[in-house]
Short mmCIF file of C-alpha atoms in Angstrom, two decimals:
data_model
loop_
_atom_site.label_atom_id
_atom_site.label_comp_id
_atom_site.label_asym_id
_atom_site.label_seq_id
_atom_site.Cartn_x
_atom_site.Cartn_y
_atom_site.Cartn_z
CA UNK A 1 3.23 -10.28 23.31
CA UNK A 2 -0.34 -9.46 25.21
CA UNK A 3 -2.35 -12.48 26.38
CA UNK A 4 -6.11 -13.29 26.90
CA UNK A 5 -7.84 -15.57 29.24
CA UNK A 6 -8.98 -18.48 26.21
CA UNK A 7 -12.35 -18.78 27.61
CA UNK A 8 -12.43 -20.69 31.15
CA UNK A 9 -9.36 -23.28 29.58
CA UNK A 10 -7.45 -21.75 32.25
CA UNK A 11 -5.21 -20.58 29.79
CA UNK A 12 -4.06 -17.33 28.50
CA UNK A 13 -3.12 -17.21 24.63
CA UNK A 14 -1.50 -14.67 23.03
CA UNK A 15 -3.63 -12.01 21.10
CA UNK A 16 -1.82 -13.90 17.45
CA UNK A 17 -2.22 -17.00 17.48
CA UNK A 18 0.49 -18.93 14.97
CA UNK A 19 -1.48 -20.97 11.46
CA UNK A 20 0.87 -23.31 11.10
CA UNK A 21 -0.95 -24.31 7.80
CA UNK A 22 1.79 -21.70 6.69
CA UNK A 23 5.03 -24.13 7.64
CA UNK A 24 3.45 -26.29 4.14
CA UNK A 25 4.67 -24.36 1.65
CA UNK A 26 8.46 -23.86 3.60
CA UNK A 27 11.55 -26.72 3.49
CA UNK A 28 11.33 -28.20 6.74
CA UNK A 29 14.64 -26.39 7.49
CA UNK A 30 12.19 -23.43 6.74
CA UNK A 31 10.02 -24.34 8.73
CA UNK A 32 12.08 -24.88 11.57
CA UNK A 33 13.32 -20.92 11.33
CA UNK A 34 9.77 -19.59 10.58
CA UNK A 35 8.30 -22.00 14.44
CA UNK A 36 11.79 -19.83 16.41
CA UNK A 37 11.29 -16.69 14.85
CA UNK A 38 7.10 -17.22 16.17
CA UNK A 39 8.43 -17.80 19.63
CA UNK A 40 10.59 -15.23 19.87
CA UNK A 41 7.70 -12.89 19.24
CA UNK A 42 6.44 -14.38 22.02
CA UNK A 43 2.82 -16.45 20.57
CA UNK A 44 2.44 -19.31 22.77
CA UNK A 45 -0.87 -20.92 20.96
CA UNK A 46 0.09 -22.67 17.74
CA UNK A 47 -2.94 -23.96 14.79
CA UNK A 48 -2.74 -26.48 12.70
CA UNK A 49 -4.96 -29.16 11.30
CA UNK A 50 -4.71 -32.83 9.38
CA UNK A 51 -5.69 -30.93 6.43
CA UNK A 52 -3.34 -28.61 5.72
CA UNK A 53 -0.40 -30.64 3.64
CA UNK A 54 2.11 -31.71 6.02
CA UNK A 55 2.19 -28.87 8.09
CA UNK A 56 1.42 -31.55 11.07
CA UNK A 57 5.25 -33.07 9.52
CA UNK A 58 6.99 -29.85 9.62
CA UNK A 59 5.67 -28.18 12.62
CA UNK A 60 7.10 -31.43 14.53
CA UNK A 61 10.37 -30.64 15.48
CA UNK A 62 10.18 -27.80 16.83
CA UNK A 63 7.13 -28.60 18.81
CA UNK A 64 8.41 -31.17 20.31
CA UNK A 65 11.56 -28.90 21.22
CA UNK A 66 9.73 -26.42 23.09
CA UNK A 67 5.95 -28.73 23.97
CA UNK A 68 5.92 -26.58 27.31
CA UNK A 69 5.77 -23.47 25.31
CA UNK A 70 3.17 -24.46 23.25
CA UNK A 71 -0.45 -24.73 23.76
CA UNK A 72 -1.32 -26.87 20.68
CA UNK A 73 -4.67 -26.87 18.49
CA UNK A 74 -5.61 -29.13 16.38
CA UNK A 75 -8.67 -30.51 14.82
CA UNK A 76 -11.13 -33.16 13.11
CA UNK A 77 -13.03 -32.87 9.90
CA UNK A 78 -14.36 -36.38 10.38
CA UNK A 79 -18.28 -36.29 11.74
CA UNK A 80 -18.34 -39.32 12.92
CA UNK A 81 -16.77 -41.86 16.14
CA UNK A 82 -14.65 -43.86 14.62
CA UNK A 83 -12.76 -41.13 12.14
CA UNK A 84 -12.76 -38.97 14.79
CA UNK A 85 -10.77 -41.69 16.55
CA UNK A 86 -8.90 -42.32 13.95
CA UNK A 87 -7.77 -38.91 12.58
CA UNK A 88 -6.29 -37.95 16.35
CA UNK A 89 -4.55 -41.36 16.05
CA UNK A 90 -2.99 -40.01 13.35
CA UNK A 91 -2.57 -36.42 13.70
CA UNK A 92 -0.62 -36.99 17.48
CA UNK A 93 1.76 -39.48 15.20
CA UNK A 94 2.43 -37.21 12.66
CA UNK A 95 2.85 -34.39 15.49
CA UNK A 96 4.85 -36.68 17.56
CA UNK A 97 3.26 -35.97 20.53
CA UNK A 98 0.95 -37.08 23.40
CA UNK A 99 -1.13 -34.38 23.91
CA UNK A 100 -2.90 -32.06 22.20
CA UNK A 101 -4.17 -28.89 23.33
CA UNK A 102 -7.11 -27.94 22.15
CA UNK A 103 -9.14 -30.33 20.41
CA UNK A 104 -11.40 -28.83 17.25
CA UNK A 105 -14.27 -29.76 15.15
CA UNK A 106 -13.09 -28.51 11.71
CA UNK A 107 -14.80 -26.07 9.38
CA UNK A 108 -18.44 -27.60 10.73
CA UNK A 109 -20.83 -26.46 7.44
CA UNK A 110 -24.56 -27.80 7.83
CA UNK A 111 -26.66 -29.02 9.84
CA UNK A 112 -27.19 -31.86 8.94
CA UNK A 113 -22.87 -32.58 10.03
CA UNK A 114 -23.60 -30.59 13.46
CA UNK A 115 -26.88 -33.90 14.02
CA UNK A 116 -24.23 -36.13 12.80
CA UNK A 117 -21.58 -34.80 15.16
CA UNK A 118 -23.96 -34.43 18.64
CA UNK A 119 -25.17 -37.46 17.37
CA UNK A 120 -24.21 -41.23 19.72
CA UNK A 121 -21.60 -42.67 17.96
CA UNK A 122 -20.39 -39.03 16.76
CA UNK A 123 -17.34 -37.44 16.83
CA UNK A 124 -17.75 -35.95 20.04
CA UNK A 125 -17.13 -39.02 21.44
CA UNK A 126 -14.21 -39.56 20.15
CA UNK A 127 -13.22 -35.79 21.33
CA UNK A 128 -14.49 -36.56 24.75
CA UNK A 129 -13.40 -40.54 24.97
CA UNK A 130 -10.13 -38.80 24.11
CA UNK A 131 -9.98 -35.98 26.78
CA UNK A 132 -10.90 -38.49 29.80
CA UNK A 133 -7.96 -40.51 28.42
CA UNK A 134 -6.03 -37.63 28.81
CA UNK A 135 -5.09 -37.39 25.26
CA UNK A 136 -6.72 -34.00 24.51
CA UNK A 137 -7.55 -31.28 27.32
CA UNK A 138 -9.94 -28.93 25.75
CA UNK A 139 -12.95 -29.07 23.20
CA UNK A 140 -13.17 -26.31 20.75
CA UNK A 141 -14.64 -25.68 16.78
CA UNK A 142 -14.17 -23.97 13.85
CA UNK A 143 -16.01 -22.74 11.13
CA UNK A 144 -16.57 -20.05 8.81
CA UNK A 145 -20.15 -20.63 7.54
CA UNK A 146 -23.82 -19.23 8.53
CA UNK A 147 -23.31 -17.44 11.78
CA UNK A 148 -27.14 -19.46 13.06
CA UNK A 149 -25.09 -22.38 12.43
CA UNK A 150 -22.04 -21.72 15.27
CA UNK A 151 -24.98 -19.98 17.04
CA UNK A 152 -26.86 -23.35 17.35
CA UNK A 153 -23.46 -25.50 17.79
CA UNK A 154 -22.42 -23.18 20.68
CA UNK A 155 -26.35 -23.88 22.31
CA UNK A 156 -26.14 -27.57 21.56
CA UNK A 157 -22.52 -28.46 22.74
CA UNK A 158 -22.17 -28.20 26.75
CA UNK A 159 -18.61 -28.82 27.04
CA UNK A 160 -17.13 -26.51 24.16
CA UNK A 161 -14.73 -24.74 25.05
CA UNK A 162 -13.64 -21.92 22.02
CA UNK A 163 -15.05 -21.23 18.48
CA UNK A 164 -12.88 -19.94 15.99
CA UNK A 165 -14.66 -17.85 13.62
CA UNK A 166 -14.42 -15.49 10.56
CA UNK A 167 -14.64 -11.46 11.71
CA UNK A 168 -13.22 -8.83 9.71
CA UNK A 169 -14.65 -5.09 8.72
CA UNK A 170 -16.22 -6.01 5.47
CA UNK A 171 -18.46 -8.60 7.18
CA UNK A 172 -18.76 -5.96 10.17
CA UNK A 173 -20.54 -3.26 8.05
CA UNK A 174 -22.83 -6.32 5.87
CA UNK A 175 -26.00 -5.93 8.02
CA UNK A 176 -27.57 -8.91 7.00
CA UNK A 177 -27.72 -12.03 9.07
CA UNK A 178 -25.36 -13.99 6.53
CA UNK A 179 -22.81 -11.93 7.61
CA UNK A 180 -23.23 -10.92 11.72
CA UNK A 181 -20.28 -13.10 13.42
CA UNK A 182 -20.35 -10.20 15.50
CA UNK A 183 -23.57 -12.36 17.05
CA UNK A 184 -21.32 -15.15 17.45
CA UNK A 185 -18.46 -13.04 18.99
CA UNK A 186 -21.20 -11.83 21.76
CA UNK A 187 -22.75 -15.08 21.85
CA UNK A 188 -19.44 -17.09 22.91
CA UNK A 189 -18.41 -14.01 25.48
CA UNK A 190 -21.52 -14.61 27.32
CA UNK A 191 -20.92 -18.49 27.40
CA UNK A 192 -17.06 -17.33 28.52
CA UNK A 193 -16.23 -20.03 24.78
CA UNK A 194 -12.69 -18.50 23.87
CA UNK A 195 -12.60 -16.73 20.10
CA UNK A 196 -9.70 -17.07 17.63
CA UNK A 197 -10.48 -15.07 14.80
CA UNK A 198 -9.56 -16.12 11.24
CA UNK A 199 -10.11 -14.38 8.60
CA UNK A 200 -8.87 -11.01 9.77
CA UNK A 201 -6.82 -10.18 6.69
CA UNK A 202 -9.04 -11.07 4.23
CA UNK A 203 -9.92 -8.02 1.43
CA UNK A 204 -11.84 -10.35 -1.15
CA UNK A 205 -12.64 -13.39 -2.95
CA UNK A 206 -9.91 -13.94 -6.24
CA UNK A 207 -10.79 -13.19 -9.79
CA UNK A 208 -12.76 -15.72 -12.07
CA UNK A 209 -10.00 -18.43 -12.49
CA UNK A 210 -10.50 -16.81 -16.40
CA UNK A 211 -9.60 -13.54 -15.90
CA UNK A 212 -6.75 -15.19 -13.15
CA UNK A 213 -6.14 -18.68 -13.77
CA UNK A 214 -5.22 -20.61 -9.70
CA UNK A 215 -1.67 -21.03 -10.43
CA UNK A 216 -1.27 -17.44 -11.15
CA UNK A 217 -2.74 -16.30 -8.11
CA UNK A 218 -0.23 -14.76 -5.77
CA UNK A 219 -1.08 -16.10 -2.16
CA UNK A 220 -1.85 -19.33 -1.36
CA UNK A 221 -4.39 -18.25 0.67
CA UNK A 222 -8.00 -19.70 -1.11
CA UNK A 223 -8.72 -15.58 -0.49
CA UNK A 224 -6.94 -12.32 -1.72
CA UNK A 225 -5.82 -11.12 1.48
CA UNK A 226 -4.55 -8.09 2.74
CA UNK A 227 -0.22 -7.21 1.90
CA UNK A 228 0.87 -4.14 2.26
CA UNK A 229 2.62 -3.43 6.07
CA UNK A 230 0.06 -0.71 7.06
CA UNK A 231 -3.14 -3.16 5.91
CA UNK A 232 -1.81 -5.73 8.01
CA UNK A 233 -1.30 -3.50 11.07
CA UNK A 234 -4.59 -2.04 10.45
CA UNK A 235 -6.58 -5.40 9.71
CA UNK A 236 -4.98 -7.20 13.12
CA UNK A 237 -5.69 -3.43 15.67
CA UNK A 238 -9.24 -3.63 13.72
CA UNK A 239 -9.95 -7.40 14.87
CA UNK A 240 -7.52 -7.57 18.05
CA UNK A 241 -9.63 -4.65 19.52
CA UNK A 242 -12.96 -6.42 19.03
CA UNK A 243 -13.87 -8.36 22.23
CA UNK A 244 -11.87 -11.25 20.97
CA UNK A 245 -8.79 -13.75 22.38
CA UNK A 246 -6.77 -14.20 20.12
CA UNK A 247 -6.39 -13.44 16.15
CA UNK A 248 -5.00 -15.76 13.61
CA UNK A 249 -2.73 -15.19 10.71
CA UNK A 250 -3.26 -16.06 6.76
CA UNK A 251 -2.14 -19.12 5.52
CA UNK A 252 0.85 -17.79 3.11
CA UNK A 253 4.18 -18.09 4.97
CA UNK A 254 5.24 -14.88 2.96
CA UNK A 255 2.83 -12.46 4.99
CA UNK A 256 3.29 -14.33 9.34
CA UNK A 257 5.97 -11.94 9.61
CA UNK A 258 3.85 -8.98 9.63
CA UNK A 259 1.68 -10.00 11.09
CA UNK A 260 4.14 -10.87 13.89
CA UNK A 261 5.54 -7.52 14.18
CA UNK A 262 1.89 -6.45 14.29
CA UNK A 263 0.36 -8.64 17.25
CA UNK A 264 3.62 -6.93 19.12
CA UNK A 265 3.21 -3.79 17.95
CA UNK A 266 -0.44 -4.14 19.03
CA UNK A 267 -2.03 -1.04 21.20
CA UNK A 268 -5.74 -1.20 20.19
CA UNK A 269 -7.51 0.45 17.73
CA UNK A 270 -10.15 3.74 19.80
CA UNK A 271 -13.80 2.92 18.46
CA UNK A 272 -13.73 6.35 15.82
CA UNK A 273 -10.67 4.06 14.29
CA UNK A 274 -12.63 1.01 14.20
CA UNK A 275 -15.51 2.67 12.64
CA UNK A 276 -13.36 4.11 10.73
CA UNK A 277 -12.09 1.08 9.49
CA UNK A 278 -15.58 -0.90 8.49
CA UNK A 279 -16.23 2.52 6.61
CA UNK A 280 -13.53 2.27 4.60
CA UNK A 281 -14.35 -1.23 4.06
CA UNK A 282 -18.11 -0.66 3.07
CA UNK A 283 -17.38 0.33 -0.56
CA UNK A 284 -15.44 -1.90 -1.55
CA UNK A 285 -17.99 -4.38 -2.89
CA UNK A 286 -19.63 -1.28 -4.71
CA UNK A 287 -17.84 -0.52 -8.11
CA UNK A 288 -19.94 2.68 -8.74
CA UNK A 289 -18.19 5.30 -6.95
CA UNK A 290 -21.04 7.79 -7.27
CA UNK A 291 -20.27 7.67 -2.65
CA UNK A 292 -18.98 11.35 -2.40
CA UNK A 293 -19.74 10.76 1.32
CA UNK A 294 -19.32 8.19 4.95
CA UNK B 1 -30.41 -2.06 4.27
CA UNK B 2 -26.66 -1.92 5.18
CA UNK B 3 -26.67 1.31 7.73
CA UNK B 4 -23.07 2.69 8.14
CA UNK B 5 -21.35 3.02 11.17
CA UNK B 6 -21.55 6.12 11.18
CA UNK B 7 -24.98 6.49 11.13
CA UNK B 8 -25.94 4.13 13.90
CA UNK B 9 -23.08 5.98 16.53
CA UNK B 10 -24.56 9.59 15.81
CA UNK B 11 -28.41 7.63 16.25
CA UNK B 12 -27.90 5.42 19.01
CA UNK B 13 -28.14 8.40 21.78
CA UNK B 14 -30.98 9.97 20.39
CA UNK B 15 -35.48 8.85 20.77
CA UNK B 16 -35.29 7.87 17.36
CA UNK B 17 -38.36 4.95 18.17
CA UNK B 18 -41.59 6.26 17.80
CA UNK B 19 -40.27 10.05 16.60
CA UNK B 20 -41.59 11.59 13.14
CA UNK B 21 -38.20 12.38 11.80
CA UNK B 22 -36.91 14.62 8.65
CA UNK B 23 -33.24 13.91 7.89
CA UNK B 24 -32.63 16.83 5.75
CA UNK B 25 -30.09 16.25 3.16
CA UNK B 26 -31.48 12.31 2.04
CA UNK B 27 -28.35 11.60 0.23
CA UNK B 28 -28.59 7.70 -0.82
CA UNK B 29 -30.91 7.05 1.93
CA UNK B 30 -28.20 6.02 4.42
CA UNK B 31 -29.36 8.08 7.61
CA UNK B 32 -33.10 7.07 6.25
CA UNK B 33 -32.22 3.41 7.00
CA UNK B 34 -30.90 4.45 10.24
CA UNK B 35 -33.68 6.07 11.68
CA UNK B 36 -36.19 3.15 10.24
CA UNK B 37 -34.05 0.41 12.10
CA UNK B 38 -34.31 2.85 14.74
CA UNK B 39 -38.07 2.60 14.66
CA UNK B 40 -39.07 6.19 13.62
CA UNK B 41 -43.19 6.39 12.61
CA UNK B 42 -42.26 8.24 10.73
CA UNK B 43 -38.95 9.65 8.12
CA UNK B 44 -39.39 12.54 5.89
CA UNK B 45 -36.48 12.20 3.45
CA UNK B 46 -35.77 15.77 1.96
CA UNK B 47 -33.50 16.06 -1.01
CA UNK B 48 -33.18 19.00 -3.64
CA UNK B 49 -31.99 16.36 -5.72
CA UNK B 50 -33.99 14.68 -7.91
CA UNK B 51 -31.17 11.51 -9.00
CA UNK B 52 -30.53 11.54 -4.64
CA UNK B 53 -34.72 10.89 -4.16
CA UNK B 54 -35.04 8.04 -6.64
CA UNK B 55 -31.96 6.64 -5.06
CA UNK B 56 -33.67 6.88 -1.25
CA UNK B 57 -37.31 5.51 -2.88
CA UNK B 58 -35.20 2.64 -4.86
CA UNK B 59 -33.30 1.83 -1.53
CA UNK B 60 -35.69 2.32 1.45
CA UNK B 61 -38.96 2.43 -0.73
CA UNK B 62 -38.38 -0.21 -4.06
CA UNK B 63 -36.04 -2.31 -3.78
CA UNK B 64 -34.47 -5.77 -3.10
CA UNK B 65 -33.92 -4.61 0.79
CA UNK B 66 -36.62 -2.46 1.53
CA UNK B 67 -39.22 -4.53 3.49
CA UNK B 68 -43.01 -2.68 3.11
CA UNK B 69 -42.82 -2.61 6.98
CA UNK B 70 -40.69 0.17 6.40
CA UNK B 71 -41.21 1.88 3.49
CA UNK B 72 -44.59 2.72 5.00
CA UNK B 73 -42.73 4.52 7.41
CA UNK B 74 -40.74 6.64 4.69
CA UNK B 75 -42.01 9.70 2.41
CA UNK B 76 -39.57 10.79 0.08
CA UNK B 77 -39.71 14.92 -0.09
CA UNK B 78 -38.35 17.03 -3.13
CA UNK B 79 -37.53 20.06 -1.91
CA UNK B 80 -35.39 22.89 -1.14
CA UNK B 81 -34.28 23.09 2.04
CA UNK B 82 -35.06 26.59 2.99
CA UNK B 83 -38.61 26.43 2.25
CA UNK B 84 -39.60 22.74 3.21
CA UNK B 85 -43.83 21.86 2.98
CA UNK B 86 -43.46 20.62 6.39
CA UNK B 87 -45.63 21.90 8.93
CA UNK B 88 -44.42 24.01 11.81
CA UNK B 89 -43.49 22.18 14.89
CA UNK B 90 -44.14 19.06 13.27
CA UNK B 91 -40.52 17.22 13.34
CA UNK B 92 -39.25 15.34 17.13
CA UNK B 93 -35.72 14.55 14.87
CA UNK B 94 -33.73 16.17 12.70
CA UNK B 95 -31.04 14.75 10.94
CA UNK B 96 -28.50 16.73 8.43
CA UNK B 97 -25.41 14.03 8.26
CA UNK B 98 -22.51 15.14 5.53
CA UNK B 99 -25.04 17.61 4.18
CA UNK B 100 -23.57 21.37 5.82
CA UNK B 101 -20.35 20.11 3.66
CA UNK B 102 -22.26 21.18 1.04
CA UNK B 103 -24.30 23.88 1.69
CA UNK B 104 -22.30 26.84 0.45
CA UNK B 105 -22.31 30.02 3.56
CA UNK B 106 -24.55 32.12 2.72
CA UNK B 107 -27.42 29.73 2.79
CA UNK B 108 -26.82 28.20 6.36
CA UNK B 109 -29.21 30.73 8.13
CA UNK B 110 -32.13 30.06 6.17
CA UNK B 111 -31.55 26.11 6.26
CA UNK B 112 -31.11 26.85 9.91
CA UNK B 113 -34.17 28.68 9.92
CA UNK B 114 -36.49 26.13 8.35
CA UNK B 115 -35.29 23.62 9.95
CA UNK B 116 -36.13 25.05 13.39
CA UNK B 117 -39.32 26.30 12.55
CA UNK B 118 -40.22 22.31 11.55
CA UNK B 119 -38.77 20.92 15.22
CA UNK B 120 -41.58 20.31 17.78
CA UNK B 121 -40.78 21.75 21.57
CA UNK B 122 -38.08 19.08 22.71
CA UNK B 123 -36.63 18.28 19.33
CA UNK B 124 -33.51 16.48 18.74
CA UNK B 125 -31.12 17.42 16.14
CA UNK B 126 -27.97 15.84 14.95
CA UNK B 127 -25.24 17.62 13.20
CA UNK B 128 -22.49 15.38 11.67
CA UNK B 129 -20.16 16.71 9.20
CA UNK B 130 -16.27 16.86 8.30
CA UNK B 131 -13.80 19.09 10.53
CA UNK B 132 -11.52 20.67 7.60
CA UNK B 133 -8.86 18.47 6.85
CA UNK B 134 -4.62 18.44 8.17
CA UNK B 135 -3.10 20.54 5.41
CA UNK B 136 -0.99 17.98 4.49
CA UNK B 137 -4.38 16.11 2.86
CA UNK B 138 -3.91 15.38 -0.06
CA UNK B 139 -7.93 15.39 -0.35
CA UNK B 140 -7.71 18.66 0.38
CA UNK B 141 -5.70 19.64 -2.32
CA UNK B 142 -8.92 17.75 -4.72
CA UNK B 143 -11.18 19.41 -3.04
CA UNK B 144 -9.77 22.59 -4.00
CA UNK B 145 -9.64 21.84 -7.45
CA UNK B 146 -13.16 20.60 -7.29
CA UNK B 147 -14.27 24.03 -5.51
CA UNK B 148 -12.13 25.83 -8.29
CA UNK B 149 -13.88 24.40 -10.81
CA UNK B 150 -17.11 25.11 -8.85
CA UNK B 151 -17.26 28.66 -8.49
CA UNK B 152 -15.01 29.21 -11.96
CA UNK B 153 -18.31 27.81 -13.42
CA UNK B 154 -20.25 30.28 -11.33
CA UNK B 155 -22.34 27.34 -9.43
CA UNK B 156 -20.78 28.66 -6.19
CA UNK B 157 -18.39 25.85 -3.61
CA UNK B 158 -18.76 22.81 -3.84
CA UNK B 159 -18.26 21.57 -0.52
CA UNK B 160 -16.84 23.56 2.74
CA UNK B 161 -15.49 21.54 5.75
CA UNK B 162 -17.32 23.48 8.82
CA UNK B 163 -14.82 23.27 12.02
CA UNK B 164 -17.57 21.70 14.35
CA UNK B 165 -17.78 24.37 16.85
CA UNK B 166 -18.23 26.72 14.09
CA UNK B 167 -21.77 24.55 13.24
CA UNK B 168 -22.47 24.18 17.32
CA UNK B 169 -22.09 27.88 17.22
CA UNK B 170 -24.71 28.22 14.35
CA UNK B 171 -27.31 26.05 15.68
CA UNK B 172 -26.75 27.74 19.87
CA UNK B 173 -28.05 30.65 17.94
CA UNK B 174 -31.50 29.71 16.51
CA UNK B 175 -31.97 28.51 20.16
CA UNK B 176 -30.66 24.82 19.95
CA UNK B 177 -28.86 23.98 23.08
CA UNK B 178 -25.78 21.37 22.83
CA UNK B 179 -26.44 18.13 24.20
CA UNK B 180 -22.91 16.42 23.22
CA UNK B 181 -20.59 16.09 20.48
CA UNK B 182 -18.59 12.67 19.11
CA UNK B 183 -15.99 11.37 16.49
CA UNK B 184 -17.61 9.32 13.98
CA UNK B 185 -14.12 8.73 12.26
CA UNK B 186 -11.08 9.09 12.90
CA UNK B 187 -9.21 9.10 10.74
CA UNK B 188 -11.20 9.64 7.66
CA UNK B 189 -11.15 6.45 4.80
CA UNK B 190 -11.20 8.44 1.31
CA UNK B 191 -11.07 5.06 -0.62
CA UNK B 192 -10.95 4.84 -4.16
CA UNK B 193 -14.54 5.18 -4.70
CA UNK B 194 -14.57 8.51 -3.20
CA UNK B 195 -11.43 9.99 -4.79
CA UNK B 196 -12.35 8.74 -8.16
CA UNK B 197 -15.97 10.53 -7.60
CA UNK B 198 -14.57 13.59 -6.50
CA UNK B 199 -12.82 13.67 -8.92
CA UNK B 200 -15.24 13.35 -11.66
CA UNK B 201 -17.22 15.95 -10.09
CA UNK B 202 -14.03 18.44 -10.57
CA UNK B 203 -14.36 17.41 -13.88
CA UNK B 204 -17.91 18.31 -14.57
CA UNK B 205 -17.50 21.13 -12.70
CA UNK B 206 -14.39 21.78 -14.86
CA UNK B 207 -16.39 21.43 -18.89
CA UNK B 208 -18.32 24.61 -19.57
CA UNK B 209 -14.43 26.79 -18.45
CA UNK B 210 -12.69 27.86 -21.52
CA UNK B 211 -10.11 25.18 -22.54
CA UNK B 212 -7.34 26.73 -21.01
CA UNK B 213 -8.47 26.58 -17.52
CA UNK B 214 -10.67 23.63 -17.92
CA UNK B 215 -7.68 21.29 -19.83
CA UNK B 216 -5.76 22.25 -17.19
CA UNK B 217 -8.18 21.92 -13.38
CA UNK B 218 -9.08 18.40 -15.18
CA UNK B 219 -5.33 17.72 -15.71
CA UNK B 220 -4.59 18.61 -11.76
CA UNK B 221 -7.75 16.55 -10.39
CA UNK B 222 -6.02 13.51 -12.49
CA UNK B 223 -3.23 13.89 -11.17
CA UNK B 224 -3.86 14.19 -7.57
CA UNK B 225 -6.78 11.29 -8.11
CA UNK B 226 -3.70 9.12 -9.73
CA UNK B 227 -1.21 9.90 -7.03
CA UNK B 228 -3.50 9.57 -3.61
CA UNK B 229 -5.40 6.81 -4.60
CA UNK B 230 -6.60 5.90 -1.47
CA UNK B 231 -5.68 8.64 1.38
CA UNK B 232 -6.89 8.49 5.64
CA UNK B 233 -7.29 11.87 7.13
CA UNK B 234 -9.39 14.65 8.63
CA UNK B 235 -12.28 13.53 11.31
CA UNK B 236 -16.17 13.10 10.60
CA UNK B 237 -17.89 14.54 14.30
CA UNK B 238 -21.31 14.55 15.24
CA UNK B 239 -23.18 17.23 17.14
CA UNK B 240 -26.40 16.72 19.25
CA UNK B 241 -28.88 19.52 20.29
CA UNK B 242 -31.99 19.93 21.88
CA UNK B 243 -35.18 22.64 20.84
CA UNK B 244 -36.23 24.39 24.16
CA UNK B 245 -39.49 23.01 25.15
CA UNK B 246 -39.85 20.71 27.86
CA UNK B 247 -36.64 21.73 29.22
CA UNK B 248 -35.13 18.97 29.27
CA UNK B 249 -32.59 20.54 26.17
CA UNK B 250 -31.40 23.32 28.75
CA UNK B 251 -27.85 22.81 29.55
CA UNK B 252 -26.84 21.20 32.16
CA UNK B 253 -24.59 22.35 35.27
CA UNK B 254 -23.58 26.02 34.54
CA UNK B 255 -26.32 27.08 35.40
CA UNK B 256 -27.62 27.26 39.33
#
């Protein structure tokens, strides 16, 4: 599988990152099999978080068996020093490893949170302390929030080495700043920060729960993912053809093998075909069938 | 205003900044929005379709996304493209994005002549359209039904996909020097909305026909639409030209 430099970390990540949240919905035996399948496909970058049910525990056995083959990303949603320090200890214990290669601020959503993590006694103090102690190698941040907030975080965290954010044809088709994750990608590349892409396979929000109760949703994702092999392939080709480091699978385990297949067959999408995908997504929000042209 | 990538790609190597522009066949205002975004000093959005004229006004002049600063730079002109009210040699950039596929062949020369009349010396022309669909494309069958219904109803063909080289030769014949060709979309994504909209056009065209013919064409359109769903097929291209005047429009490389 193709690899690309992950910013300045010195690690070359595969063009697909395994989002280990998928293990949460599997029994241990199935989880072991999935990790083996992911490694067989050549994936060398895994990502997990303590909030993904018991994904850390289920990843543990195979992670320990193959520790040298896996660049491990983990995260914490804690914003203060004490919370982050405890959460890191807990993740190391649950995963059963001594080090985490990439430790990330999880799900940054507000300016206030950014203020807290960057202040004295903030979460980043715990990250840096762990880096000095050798339990963490690199620092990253994840967000599906406002692109401006992510840009601000890049400005304010000097030692940020990776950023994880959404990118897909639906957001690329929208021009407003609220959806301008392309600006994040551009800035990250200027700063040589590694870029990890989430929501590459999002089709649309789920219908209202009145129309489709949560327990009747066919996938574990909190959005409706694309789910046909040709669509998955197209979305992967599109995302990985942007100037990004790596693309993460959607969380539902039923979709993982299709994403692995797309990643193994990745060949790159030319610009006319990328525009075709964006154009196809441009009218998805528009139910009025009056658009005859492109 | 969301500007489609197709429009941006067609315009991004053209000197739109500060230019007086004419969008020929304004549709829902996609290219008008692109020209305004590119810094056009003035955009004449010309269309002979009253609904399109109000759609453009709604989008770029009155609508939620309109910005006062931009709406001051646009004029929606409801006119036949064979006879616009614009003076001779008054436009710097002429665009026809997805226009010619709805123009019957017999009218092409008159529109080309009119766009040439309003072009200032050194003007730019951008013509974006679709190559004919491959033979095995289901959308081609739907367009055939659309055309059959329109022809039988006496409206002339609804759609004609001209190959890039044909529109290139047409405008070269009016004194435009070919500058470049780009591929905007390959393949062209015909979404559920496109399929439904074209099936609807076929149904509307078939409406005045006699019962047997009407029902058979409508059934055919509905069947193709239902079986097709979505399809990615064909190519959308962008041609750019310069118009005489300052010599920059002269073809390079083939003259000593």
